[in-house]
Amino acid sequence: MHSPVIPTDYSPAQDLLQGKVILVTGAGDGIGRAAAESYAAHGATVILLGRTLAKLEAVYDAIEAAGGAQPALFPLDLATASEADYANLAEAMDSTFGHLDGLLHNASLLGERRPIASATWPAWAEVMQVNVNAQFLLSRALLPLLEQAPQASIVFTSSGVGRRGRAYWGAYAVSKFATEGLMQVLADELENTSRIRVNSLNPGATNTAMRRSAYPAETPTVNPAPQDLMPAYLYLMGNDSLGVTGQALNARA
Ligand SMILES: NC(=O)c1ccc[n+]([C@@H]2O[C@H](COP(=O)([O-])OP(=O)(O)OC[C@H]3O[C@@H](n4cnc5c(N)ncnc54)[C@H](OP(=O)(O)O)[C@@H]3O)[C@@H](O)[C@H]2O)c1
C-alpha cells in the first residue's frame, strides 16, 4: 500500500506549524531530534519525549537558541512506562495546552539482528513494548487531546522491513508490521468521525545511530542525514496534508 501523495518537490511555508502543539517521541536523537527542531523552526511548540534527559535538554537548548517557541520536556522510558505514566502525561498536557495538534511516533528500538530460531524472549518483548505497545498506550492516552484540535495528525514511523519481511530483522520487522496495522485500524476508526488523520511514514535508510548499528560496515554518509527527510515530516504534520489518512508513505521517492 504505497501512495505517492507526498509531493516530491514539497516546500513547506515558514509558518506551516505556527501555533500548533506537537509531541515527538524519541526526540533526543536521530530523526526525532531533526523533526522536533524542524517543527519548532516552522512555528510549533514541541513536546520532547524520550528516555535520556541530557539529550532532550540539548534539543531544548538548540530550539531556544534558534528562536523557537519554548518546548516542553517529558522524559519517559517507553520500555517501562506504566498506564499511569501515560495518564500523567495526558493530564500535564491538558492543563498546559488543552489540546494536541500532532503526534509523531518515532522512538524505536532495533533489537537483535538474528534468526527467529535463536531470538531471545527478553529482547523480543522489549522491542514489541517500545515499538508497538507504547504507541498504543500513548495514542489512547492522547486521543482526547487530539480531538480538541481543529485538525490533528498522527504519524507512525515505519520501515521497509515493516512492509516486506526480511530475514534476521526479527522483532523489529514484526513490530513495524504491527505499527502499520495500528495505523490502519486507527485511521479507519477515525475516518468519518473526527478531524484526526493517521498515516505511517517510512524514512528509508538514514544516517543515524540506529542505521550505523544495523550496518556497521557501511559508510554512514552514503545515506541522507535526518534533516534531508524533513519536507515529508513537515508535510504530514501541516495542513497541506489535510484529507490524507490511512496511507503508508515513504519520506523519499
Ligand atoms: N535510520 C534509519 O535508517 C531508519 C530506517 C527506517 C526506519 N527508521 C525508523 O525511524 C525512527 C527513528 O530512528 P532513528 O534512526 O532516528 O533511530 P535512533 O537514532 O536510534 O533514535 C531513536 C530514538 O528513540 C529513542 N528511544 C529508544 N528507546 C526508547 C525508549 N525505551 N523510551 C524512549 N525513547 C526511546 C532513543 O532514545 P536515546 O537517544 O535515549 O537512545 C532515540 O532518541 C525509528 O522508528 C526507526 O525504526 C529508521
PDB file of C-alpha atoms and ligand atoms in Angstrom:
ATOM      1  CA  MET A   1       0.000   0.000   0.000  1.00  0.00           C
ATOM      2  CA  HIS A   2       2.364   2.715  -1.227  1.00  0.00           C
ATOM      3  CA  SER A   3       0.928   6.004  -2.262  1.00  0.00           C
ATOM      4  CA  PRO A   4       2.835   8.811  -3.905  1.00  0.00           C
ATOM      5  CA  VAL A   5       0.884  11.539  -2.145  1.00  0.00           C
ATOM      6  CA  ILE A   6       3.878  13.388  -0.677  1.00  0.00           C
ATOM      7  CA  PRO A   7       4.833  15.831  -3.424  1.00  0.00           C
ATOM      8  CA  THR A   8       8.489  15.250  -4.287  1.00  0.00           C
ATOM      9  CA  ASP A   9       9.108  18.979  -4.587  1.00  0.00           C
ATOM     10  CA  TYR A  10       7.225  19.873  -1.382  1.00  0.00           C
ATOM     11  CA  SER A  11       8.413  23.143   0.065  1.00  0.00           C
ATOM     12  CA  PRO A  12       6.839  23.971   3.444  1.00  0.00           C
ATOM     13  CA  ALA A  13       5.825  27.510   4.297  1.00  0.00           C
ATOM     14  CA  GLN A  14       7.970  29.003   7.061  1.00  0.00           C
ATOM     15  CA  ASP A  15       4.901  29.380   9.305  1.00  0.00           C
ATOM     16  CA  LEU A  16       3.423  25.965   8.399  1.00  0.00           C
ATOM     17  CA  LEU A  17       3.064  24.878  12.019  1.00  0.00           C
ATOM     18  CA  GLN A  18       2.546  28.250  13.678  1.00  0.00           C
ATOM     19  CA  GLY A  19       0.593  27.837  16.899  1.00  0.00           C
ATOM     20  CA  LYS A  20       0.492  24.038  16.725  1.00  0.00           C
ATOM     21  CA  VAL A  21       1.424  21.802  19.649  1.00  0.00           C
ATOM     22  CA  ILE A  22       3.248  18.640  18.550  1.00  0.00           C
ATOM     23  CA  LEU A  23       4.620  15.749  20.590  1.00  0.00           C
ATOM     24  CA  VAL A  24       7.643  13.844  19.254  1.00  0.00           C
ATOM     25  CA  THR A  25       8.788  10.561  20.797  1.00  0.00           C
ATOM     26  CA  GLY A  26      12.475   9.729  20.685  1.00  0.00           C
ATOM     27  CA  ALA A  27      13.114  13.448  20.289  1.00  0.00           C
ATOM     28  CA  GLY A  28      16.641  13.339  21.700  1.00  0.00           C
ATOM     29  CA  ASP A  29      18.464  11.835  18.733  1.00  0.00           C
ATOM     30  CA  GLY A  30      18.398  10.933  15.056  1.00  0.00           C
ATOM     31  CA  ILE A  31      15.260  11.551  13.047  1.00  0.00           C
ATOM     32  CA  GLY A  32      13.201  12.501  16.112  1.00  0.00           C
ATOM     33  CA  ARG A  33      15.601  15.272  17.018  1.00  0.00           C
ATOM     34  CA  ALA A  34      15.605  16.619  13.472  1.00  0.00           C
ATOM     35  CA  ALA A  35      11.795  16.507  13.383  1.00  0.00           C
ATOM     36  CA  ALA A  36      11.451  18.310  16.722  1.00  0.00           C
ATOM     37  CA  GLU A  37      13.864  21.046  15.641  1.00  0.00           C
ATOM     38  CA  SER A  38      12.249  21.349  12.239  1.00  0.00           C
ATOM     39  CA  TYR A  39       8.708  21.540  13.660  1.00  0.00           C
ATOM     40  CA  ALA A  40       9.875  24.255  16.072  1.00  0.00           C
ATOM     41  CA  ALA A  41      11.579  26.143  13.233  1.00  0.00           C
ATOM     42  CA  HIS A  42       8.220  26.160  11.423  1.00  0.00           C
ATOM     43  CA  GLY A  43       6.374  27.641  14.386  1.00  0.00           C
ATOM     44  CA  ALA A  44       5.292  24.681  16.537  1.00  0.00           C
ATOM     45  CA  THR A  45       5.578  24.276  20.268  1.00  0.00           C
ATOM     46  CA  VAL A  46       7.110  20.832  20.620  1.00  0.00           C
ATOM     47  CA  ILE A  47       6.876  18.368  23.468  1.00  0.00           C
ATOM     48  CA  LEU A  48      10.116  16.415  23.610  1.00  0.00           C
ATOM     49  CA  LEU A  49       9.581  12.867  24.870  1.00  0.00           C
ATOM     50  CA  GLY A  50      12.493  10.465  25.277  1.00  0.00           C
ATOM     51  CA  ARG A  51      14.382   8.334  27.731  1.00  0.00           C
ATOM     52  CA  THR A  52      17.663  10.286  28.043  1.00  0.00           C
ATOM     53  CA  LEU A  53      17.123  13.625  29.768  1.00  0.00           C
ATOM     54  CA  ALA A  54      20.508  15.080  28.764  1.00  0.00           C
ATOM     55  CA  LYS A  55      19.719  14.538  25.086  1.00  0.00           C
ATOM     56  CA  LEU A  56      16.280  16.121  25.441  1.00  0.00           C
ATOM     57  CA  GLU A  57      17.846  19.109  27.202  1.00  0.00           C
ATOM     58  CA  ALA A  58      20.312  19.543  24.337  1.00  0.00           C
ATOM     59  CA  VAL A  59      17.417  19.635  21.850  1.00  0.00           C
ATOM     60  CA  TYR A  60      15.546  22.069  24.105  1.00  0.00           C
ATOM     61  CA  ASP A  61      18.592  24.370  24.147  1.00  0.00           C
ATOM     62  CA  ALA A  62      19.036  24.136  20.371  1.00  0.00           C
ATOM     63  CA  ILE A  63      15.386  25.066  19.768  1.00  0.00           C
ATOM     64  CA  GLU A  64      15.575  28.034  22.151  1.00  0.00           C
ATOM     65  CA  ALA A  65      18.870  29.196  20.634  1.00  0.00           C
ATOM     66  CA  ALA A  66      17.287  29.080  17.170  1.00  0.00           C
ATOM     67  CA  GLY A  67      14.445  31.317  18.374  1.00  0.00           C
ATOM     68  CA  GLY A  68      11.744  28.645  18.504  1.00  0.00           C
ATOM     69  CA  ALA A  69       8.861  28.564  20.971  1.00  0.00           C
ATOM     70  CA  GLN A  70       9.821  27.212  24.375  1.00  0.00           C
ATOM     71  CA  PRO A  71       9.499  23.412  24.179  1.00  0.00           C
ATOM     72  CA  ALA A  72       8.260  21.103  26.933  1.00  0.00           C
ATOM     73  CA  LEU A  73      10.339  18.191  28.196  1.00  0.00           C
ATOM     74  CA  PHE A  74       8.855  14.839  29.070  1.00  0.00           C
ATOM     75  CA  PRO A  75      11.445  12.203  29.988  1.00  0.00           C
ATOM     76  CA  LEU A  76       9.867   8.754  29.769  1.00  0.00           C
ATOM     77  CA  ASP A  77      11.291   5.294  29.159  1.00  0.00           C
ATOM     78  CA  LEU A  78       8.784   3.630  26.850  1.00  0.00           C
ATOM     79  CA  ALA A  79      10.139   0.199  27.788  1.00  0.00           C
ATOM     80  CA  THR A  80       8.962   0.525  31.370  1.00  0.00           C
ATOM     81  CA  ALA A  81       6.288   3.262  31.360  1.00  0.00           C
ATOM     82  CA  SER A  82       3.022   2.307  33.079  1.00  0.00           C
ATOM     83  CA  GLU A  83      -0.533   3.240  32.148  1.00  0.00           C
ATOM     84  CA  ALA A  84      -0.369   5.779  34.982  1.00  0.00           C
ATOM     85  CA  ASP A  85       2.652   7.447  33.351  1.00  0.00           C
ATOM     86  CA  TYR A  86       0.691   7.959  30.144  1.00  0.00           C
ATOM     87  CA  ALA A  87      -2.280   9.282  32.108  1.00  0.00           C
ATOM     88  CA  ASN A  88       0.038  11.743  33.886  1.00  0.00           C
ATOM     89  CA  LEU A  89       1.439  12.906  30.558  1.00  0.00           C
ATOM     90  CA  ALA A  90      -2.042  13.470  29.141  1.00  0.00           C
ATOM     91  CA  GLU A  91      -3.091  15.346  32.279  1.00  0.00           C
ATOM     92  CA  ALA A  92       0.005  17.565  32.216  1.00  0.00           C
ATOM     93  CA  MET A  93      -0.551  18.351  28.553  1.00  0.00           C
ATOM     94  CA  ASP A  94      -4.212  19.033  29.095  1.00  0.00           C
ATOM     95  CA  SER A  95      -3.524  21.549  31.837  1.00  0.00           C
ATOM     96  CA  THR A  96      -0.689  23.237  29.910  1.00  0.00           C
ATOM     97  CA  PHE A  97      -2.002  23.224  26.341  1.00  0.00           C
ATOM     98  CA  GLY A  98      -5.597  21.925  26.390  1.00  0.00           C
ATOM     99  CA  HIS A  99      -5.173  20.213  23.035  1.00  0.00           C
ATOM    100  CA  LEU A 100      -2.654  18.487  20.771  1.00  0.00           C
ATOM    101  CA  ASP A 101      -2.274  19.110  17.027  1.00  0.00           C
ATOM    102  CA  GLY A 102       0.312  16.484  16.181  1.00  0.00           C
ATOM    103  CA  LEU A 103       1.804  13.239  17.454  1.00  0.00           C
ATOM    104  CA  LEU A 104       4.929  11.754  15.865  1.00  0.00           C
ATOM    105  CA  HIS A 105       5.538   8.197  16.989  1.00  0.00           C
ATOM    106  CA  ASN A 106       9.243   7.992  16.214  1.00  0.00           C
ATOM    107  CA  ALA A 107      11.048   6.231  19.094  1.00  0.00           C
ATOM    108  CA  SER A 108      12.027   2.656  18.312  1.00  0.00           C
ATOM    109  CA  LEU A 109      14.498   0.000  19.281  1.00  0.00           C
ATOM    110  CA  LEU A 110      16.389  -2.047  16.714  1.00  0.00           C
ATOM    111  CA  GLY A 111      16.784  -5.074  18.998  1.00  0.00           C
ATOM    112  CA  GLU A 112      18.568  -8.252  17.969  1.00  0.00           C
ATOM    113  CA  ARG A 113      19.606  -8.923  14.381  1.00  0.00           C
ATOM    114  CA  ARG A 114      19.405 -12.713  14.313  1.00  0.00           C
ATOM    115  CA  PRO A 115      17.194 -15.575  13.071  1.00  0.00           C
ATOM    116  CA  ILE A 116      13.802 -16.133  14.685  1.00  0.00           C
ATOM    117  CA  ALA A 117      15.102 -19.576  15.736  1.00  0.00           C
ATOM    118  CA  SER A 118      17.594 -18.032  18.148  1.00  0.00           C
ATOM    119  CA  ALA A 119      15.807 -14.793  19.082  1.00  0.00           C
ATOM    120  CA  THR A 120      15.687 -14.257  22.831  1.00  0.00           C
ATOM    121  CA  TRP A 121      12.411 -13.557  24.595  1.00  0.00           C
ATOM    122  CA  PRO A 122      13.536 -10.535  26.687  1.00  0.00           C
ATOM    123  CA  ALA A 123      14.899  -8.742  23.630  1.00  0.00           C
ATOM    124  CA  TRP A 124      11.816  -9.639  21.588  1.00  0.00           C
ATOM    125  CA  ALA A 125       9.468  -8.439  24.322  1.00  0.00           C
ATOM    126  CA  GLU A 126      11.336  -5.153  24.812  1.00  0.00           C
ATOM    127  CA  VAL A 127      11.186  -4.303  21.110  1.00  0.00           C
ATOM    128  CA  MET A 128       7.460  -5.035  20.994  1.00  0.00           C
ATOM    129  CA  GLN A 129       6.913  -2.970  24.144  1.00  0.00           C
ATOM    130  CA  VAL A 130       8.729   0.116  22.841  1.00  0.00           C
ATOM    131  CA  ASN A 131       7.836  -0.133  19.150  1.00  0.00           C
ATOM    132  CA  VAL A 132       4.212  -1.293  19.418  1.00  0.00           C
ATOM    133  CA  ASN A 133       2.621  -1.349  22.867  1.00  0.00           C
ATOM    134  CA  ALA A 134       3.909   2.107  23.794  1.00  0.00           C
ATOM    135  CA  GLN A 135       2.386   3.534  20.609  1.00  0.00           C
ATOM    136  CA  PHE A 136      -0.985   2.073  21.544  1.00  0.00           C
ATOM    137  CA  LEU A 137      -0.787   3.377  25.129  1.00  0.00           C
ATOM    138  CA  LEU A 138       0.376   6.830  24.067  1.00  0.00           C
ATOM    139  CA  SER A 139      -2.193   7.147  21.267  1.00  0.00           C
ATOM    140  CA  ARG A 140      -5.022   6.042  23.547  1.00  0.00           C
ATOM    141  CA  ALA A 141      -3.987   8.483  26.281  1.00  0.00           C
ATOM    142  CA  LEU A 142      -3.672  11.417  23.882  1.00  0.00           C
ATOM    143  CA  LEU A 143      -6.685  10.879  21.612  1.00  0.00           C
ATOM    144  CA  PRO A 144      -8.948  13.086  23.761  1.00  0.00           C
ATOM    145  CA  LEU A 145      -6.431  15.939  23.405  1.00  0.00           C
ATOM    146  CA  LEU A 146      -6.073  15.350  19.666  1.00  0.00           C
ATOM    147  CA  GLU A 147      -9.873  15.529  19.408  1.00  0.00           C
ATOM    148  CA  GLN A 148      -9.673  19.046  20.883  1.00  0.00           C
ATOM    149  CA  ALA A 149      -7.559  20.344  17.970  1.00  0.00           C
ATOM    150  CA  PRO A 150      -9.243  21.846  14.897  1.00  0.00           C
ATOM    151  CA  GLN A 151      -7.245  19.372  12.753  1.00  0.00           C
ATOM    152  CA  ALA A 152      -4.773  16.833  14.093  1.00  0.00           C
ATOM    153  CA  SER A 153      -2.195  14.475  12.602  1.00  0.00           C
ATOM    154  CA  ILE A 154      -0.802  11.219  13.960  1.00  0.00           C
ATOM    155  CA  VAL A 155       2.289   9.918  12.178  1.00  0.00           C
ATOM    156  CA  PHE A 156       3.633   6.439  12.832  1.00  0.00           C
ATOM    157  CA  THR A 157       7.181   5.592  11.789  1.00  0.00           C
ATOM    158  CA  SER A 158       7.511   2.503   9.653  1.00  0.00           C
ATOM    159  CA  SER A 159      10.348   0.838   7.804  1.00  0.00           C
ATOM    160  CA  GLY A 160      10.943  -1.081   4.607  1.00  0.00           C
ATOM    161  CA  VAL A 161      11.035  -4.279   6.671  1.00  0.00           C
ATOM    162  CA  GLY A 162       7.585  -3.394   8.053  1.00  0.00           C
ATOM    163  CA  ARG A 163       6.124  -3.647   4.576  1.00  0.00           C
ATOM    164  CA  ARG A 164       8.011  -6.705   3.365  1.00  0.00           C
ATOM    165  CA  GLY A 165       9.601  -9.066   5.870  1.00  0.00           C
ATOM    166  CA  ARG A 166      13.308  -9.774   5.653  1.00  0.00           C
ATOM    167  CA  ALA A 167      15.489 -12.463   7.238  1.00  0.00           C
ATOM    168  CA  TYR A 168      17.204 -11.600  10.523  1.00  0.00           C
ATOM    169  CA  TRP A 169      15.214  -8.428  11.175  1.00  0.00           C
ATOM    170  CA  GLY A 170      13.195 -10.301  13.812  1.00  0.00           C
ATOM    171  CA  ALA A 171      11.070  -8.397  16.293  1.00  0.00           C
ATOM    172  CA  TYR A 172      11.937  -5.052  14.689  1.00  0.00           C
ATOM    173  CA  ALA A 173      10.365  -6.056  11.366  1.00  0.00           C
ATOM    174  CA  VAL A 174       7.368  -7.640  13.085  1.00  0.00           C
ATOM    175  CA  SER A 175       6.908  -4.514  15.232  1.00  0.00           C
ATOM    176  CA  LYS A 176       6.812  -2.349  12.118  1.00  0.00           C
ATOM    177  CA  PHE A 177       4.132  -4.584  10.544  1.00  0.00           C
ATOM    178  CA  ALA A 178       2.180  -4.105  13.772  1.00  0.00           C
ATOM    179  CA  THR A 179       2.752  -0.359  13.503  1.00  0.00           C
ATOM    180  CA  GLU A 180       1.208  -0.391  10.027  1.00  0.00           C
ATOM    181  CA  GLY A 181      -1.710  -2.370  11.458  1.00  0.00           C
ATOM    182  CA  LEU A 182      -2.241   0.069  14.310  1.00  0.00           C
ATOM    183  CA  MET A 183      -2.136   2.948  11.844  1.00  0.00           C
ATOM    184  CA  GLN A 184      -4.715   1.316   9.546  1.00  0.00           C
ATOM    185  CA  VAL A 185      -7.119   0.348  12.330  1.00  0.00           C
ATOM    186  CA  LEU A 186      -6.944   3.790  13.937  1.00  0.00           C
ATOM    187  CA  ALA A 187      -7.271   5.621  10.617  1.00  0.00           C
ATOM    188  CA  ASP A 188     -10.317   3.526   9.746  1.00  0.00           C
ATOM    189  CA  GLU A 189     -11.914   4.150  13.139  1.00  0.00           C
ATOM    190  CA  LEU A 190     -11.379   7.891  12.894  1.00  0.00           C
ATOM    191  CA  GLU A 191     -12.038   8.433   9.204  1.00  0.00           C
ATOM    192  CA  ASN A 192     -15.672   9.505   9.353  1.00  0.00           C
ATOM    193  CA  THR A 193     -15.945  10.634  12.906  1.00  0.00           C
ATOM    194  CA  SER A 194     -13.113  13.009  13.604  1.00  0.00           C
ATOM    195  CA  ARG A 195     -10.680  15.527  12.263  1.00  0.00           C
ATOM    196  CA  ILE A 196      -7.679  13.330  13.098  1.00  0.00           C
ATOM    197  CA  ARG A 197      -5.697  11.927  10.188  1.00  0.00           C
ATOM    198  CA  VAL A 198      -3.421   8.941  10.721  1.00  0.00           C
ATOM    199  CA  ASN A 199      -0.590   7.800   8.445  1.00  0.00           C
ATOM    200  CA  SER A 200       2.663   5.873   8.503  1.00  0.00           C
ATOM    201  CA  LEU A 201       5.942   7.139   7.132  1.00  0.00           C
ATOM    202  CA  ASN A 202       8.982   5.096   6.152  1.00  0.00           C
ATOM    203  CA  PRO A 203      12.021   7.364   6.374  1.00  0.00           C
ATOM    204  CA  GLY A 204      14.224   4.982   4.364  1.00  0.00           C
ATOM    205  CA  ALA A 205      17.912   4.451   5.073  1.00  0.00           C
ATOM    206  CA  THR A 206      19.074   7.465   7.089  1.00  0.00           C
ATOM    207  CA  ASN A 207      22.380   8.290   8.741  1.00  0.00           C
ATOM    208  CA  THR A 208      21.526   7.811  12.435  1.00  0.00           C
ATOM    209  CA  ALA A 209      22.818   5.744  15.347  1.00  0.00           C
ATOM    210  CA  MET A 210      20.239   3.051  14.550  1.00  0.00           C
ATOM    211  CA  ARG A 211      21.318   2.711  10.936  1.00  0.00           C
ATOM    212  CA  ARG A 212      25.003   2.694  11.884  1.00  0.00           C
ATOM    213  CA  SER A 213      24.340  -0.070  14.393  1.00  0.00           C
ATOM    214  CA  ALA A 214      22.346  -2.141  11.849  1.00  0.00           C
ATOM    215  CA  TYR A 215      25.004  -1.709   9.135  1.00  0.00           C
ATOM    216  CA  PRO A 216      28.364  -1.253  10.888  1.00  0.00           C
ATOM    217  CA  ALA A 217      30.357  -1.878   7.692  1.00  0.00           C
ATOM    218  CA  GLU A 218      28.515   0.780   5.701  1.00  0.00           C
ATOM    219  CA  THR A 219      29.969   4.233   5.117  1.00  0.00           C
ATOM    220  CA  PRO A 220      27.457   6.334   7.108  1.00  0.00           C
ATOM    221  CA  THR A 221      27.454   9.251   4.706  1.00  0.00           C
ATOM    222  CA  VAL A 222      26.074   7.188   1.808  1.00  0.00           C
ATOM    223  CA  ASN A 223      22.705   7.735   3.463  1.00  0.00           C
ATOM    224  CA  PRO A 224      20.907  11.064   3.785  1.00  0.00           C
ATOM    225  CA  ALA A 225      21.000  12.979   7.053  1.00  0.00           C
ATOM    226  CA  PRO A 226      17.778  13.171   9.091  1.00  0.00           C
ATOM    227  CA  GLN A 227      17.404  16.826   8.104  1.00  0.00           C
ATOM    228  CA  ASP A 228      17.098  15.790   4.445  1.00  0.00           C
ATOM    229  CA  LEU A 229      13.813  13.977   5.194  1.00  0.00           C
ATOM    230  CA  MET A 230      12.097  16.877   6.857  1.00  0.00           C
ATOM    231  CA  PRO A 231       9.910  18.001   3.932  1.00  0.00           C
ATOM    232  CA  ALA A 232       7.939  14.735   4.287  1.00  0.00           C
ATOM    233  CA  TYR A 233       7.759  15.026   8.084  1.00  0.00           C
ATOM    234  CA  LEU A 234       6.552  18.621   7.790  1.00  0.00           C
ATOM    235  CA  TYR A 235       4.061  17.793   5.059  1.00  0.00           C
ATOM    236  CA  LEU A 236       2.312  15.189   7.183  1.00  0.00           C
ATOM    237  CA  MET A 237       2.150  17.447  10.261  1.00  0.00           C
ATOM    238  CA  GLY A 238       0.960  20.572   8.497  1.00  0.00           C
ATOM    239  CA  ASN A 239      -2.392  21.410   6.940  1.00  0.00           C
ATOM    240  CA  ASP A 240      -1.096  20.715   3.411  1.00  0.00           C
ATOM    241  CA  SER A 241      -1.815  17.028   4.143  1.00  0.00           C
ATOM    242  CA  LEU A 242      -5.427  17.590   5.239  1.00  0.00           C
ATOM    243  CA  GLY A 243      -7.539  14.716   3.915  1.00  0.00           C
ATOM    244  CA  VAL A 244      -4.612  12.287   3.691  1.00  0.00           C
ATOM    245  CA  THR A 245      -5.301   9.402   6.044  1.00  0.00           C
ATOM    246  CA  GLY A 246      -4.726   5.669   6.290  1.00  0.00           C
ATOM    247  CA  GLN A 247      -1.731   5.873   3.971  1.00  0.00           C
ATOM    248  CA  ALA A 248       1.615   4.065   4.133  1.00  0.00           C
ATOM    249  CA  LEU A 249       4.026   6.650   2.804  1.00  0.00           C
ATOM    250  CA  ASN A 250       7.702   7.000   2.027  1.00  0.00           C
ATOM    251  CA  ALA A 251       9.764  10.029   3.010  1.00  0.00           C
ATOM    252  CA  ARG A 252      11.806   9.689  -0.145  1.00  0.00           C
ATOM    253  CA  ALA A 253      10.793   8.667  -3.653  1.00  0.00           C
TER     254      ALA A 253
HETATM  255  N1  LIG B   1      17.671   5.333  10.440  1.00  0.00           N
HETATM  256  C1  LIG B   1      17.126   4.566   9.510  1.00  0.00           C
HETATM  257  O1  LIG B   1      17.779   4.185   8.531  1.00  0.00           O
HETATM  258  C2  LIG B   1      15.682   4.144   9.629  1.00  0.00           C
HETATM  259  C3  LIG B   1      15.112   3.411   8.570  1.00  0.00           C
HETATM  260  C4  LIG B   1      13.776   3.020   8.666  1.00  0.00           C
HETATM  261  C5  LIG B   1      13.031   3.372   9.791  1.00  0.00           C
HETATM  262  N2  LIG B   1      13.621   4.074  10.809  1.00  0.00           N
HETATM  263  C6  LIG B   1      12.785   4.436  11.949  1.00  0.00           C
HETATM  264  O2  LIG B   1      12.911   5.821  12.214  1.00  0.00           O
HETATM  265  C7  LIG B   1      12.699   6.072  13.612  1.00  0.00           C
HETATM  266  C8  LIG B   1      13.846   6.872  14.179  1.00  0.00           C
HETATM  267  O3  LIG B   1      15.010   6.086  14.073  1.00  0.00           O
HETATM  268  P1  LIG B   1      16.480   6.696  14.139  1.00  0.00           P
HETATM  269  O4  LIG B   1      17.214   6.097  13.025  1.00  0.00           O
HETATM  270  O5  LIG B   1      16.430   8.167  14.320  1.00  0.00           O
HETATM  271  O6  LIG B   1      16.984   5.969  15.470  1.00  0.00           O
HETATM  272  P2  LIG B   1      17.897   6.475  16.688  1.00  0.00           P
HETATM  273  O7  LIG B   1      18.911   7.447  16.201  1.00  0.00           O
HETATM  274  O8  LIG B   1      18.324   5.221  17.357  1.00  0.00           O
HETATM  275  O9  LIG B   1      16.863   7.250  17.601  1.00  0.00           O
HETATM  276  C9  LIG B   1      15.831   6.573  18.237  1.00  0.00           C
HETATM  277  C10 LIG B   1      15.271   7.431  19.332  1.00  0.00           C
HETATM  278  O10 LIG B   1      14.311   6.642  20.067  1.00  0.00           O
HETATM  279  C11 LIG B   1      14.593   6.772  21.443  1.00  0.00           C
HETATM  280  N3  LIG B   1      14.214   5.593  22.205  1.00  0.00           N
HETATM  281  C12 LIG B   1      14.642   4.318  22.055  1.00  0.00           C
HETATM  282  N4  LIG B   1      14.143   3.535  23.012  1.00  0.00           N
HETATM  283  C13 LIG B   1      13.369   4.332  23.793  1.00  0.00           C
HETATM  284  C14 LIG B   1      12.617   4.109  24.965  1.00  0.00           C
HETATM  285  N5  LIG B   1      12.570   2.918  25.549  1.00  0.00           N
HETATM  286  N6  LIG B   1      11.949   5.146  25.519  1.00  0.00           N
HETATM  287  C15 LIG B   1      12.005   6.374  24.953  1.00  0.00           C
HETATM  288  N7  LIG B   1      12.722   6.652  23.848  1.00  0.00           N
HETATM  289  C16 LIG B   1      13.404   5.633  23.284  1.00  0.00           C
HETATM  290  C17 LIG B   1      16.100   6.956  21.512  1.00  0.00           C
HETATM  291  O11 LIG B   1      16.461   7.498  22.771  1.00  0.00           O
HETATM  292  P3  LIG B   1      18.003   7.583  23.231  1.00  0.00           P
HETATM  293  O12 LIG B   1      18.602   8.619  22.342  1.00  0.00           O
HETATM  294  O13 LIG B   1      17.907   7.996  24.626  1.00  0.00           O
HETATM  295  O14 LIG B   1      18.584   6.220  22.998  1.00  0.00           O
HETATM  296  C18 LIG B   1      16.345   7.869  20.324  1.00  0.00           C
HETATM  297  O15 LIG B   1      16.142   9.221  20.685  1.00  0.00           O
HETATM  298  C19 LIG B   1      12.528   4.692  14.254  1.00  0.00           C
HETATM  299  O16 LIG B   1      11.151   4.421  14.381  1.00  0.00           O
HETATM  300  C20 LIG B   1      13.158   3.756  13.254  1.00  0.00           C
HETATM  301  O17 LIG B   1      12.636   2.453  13.345  1.00  0.00           O
HETATM  302  C21 LIG B   1      14.923   4.471  10.751  1.00  0.00           C
END
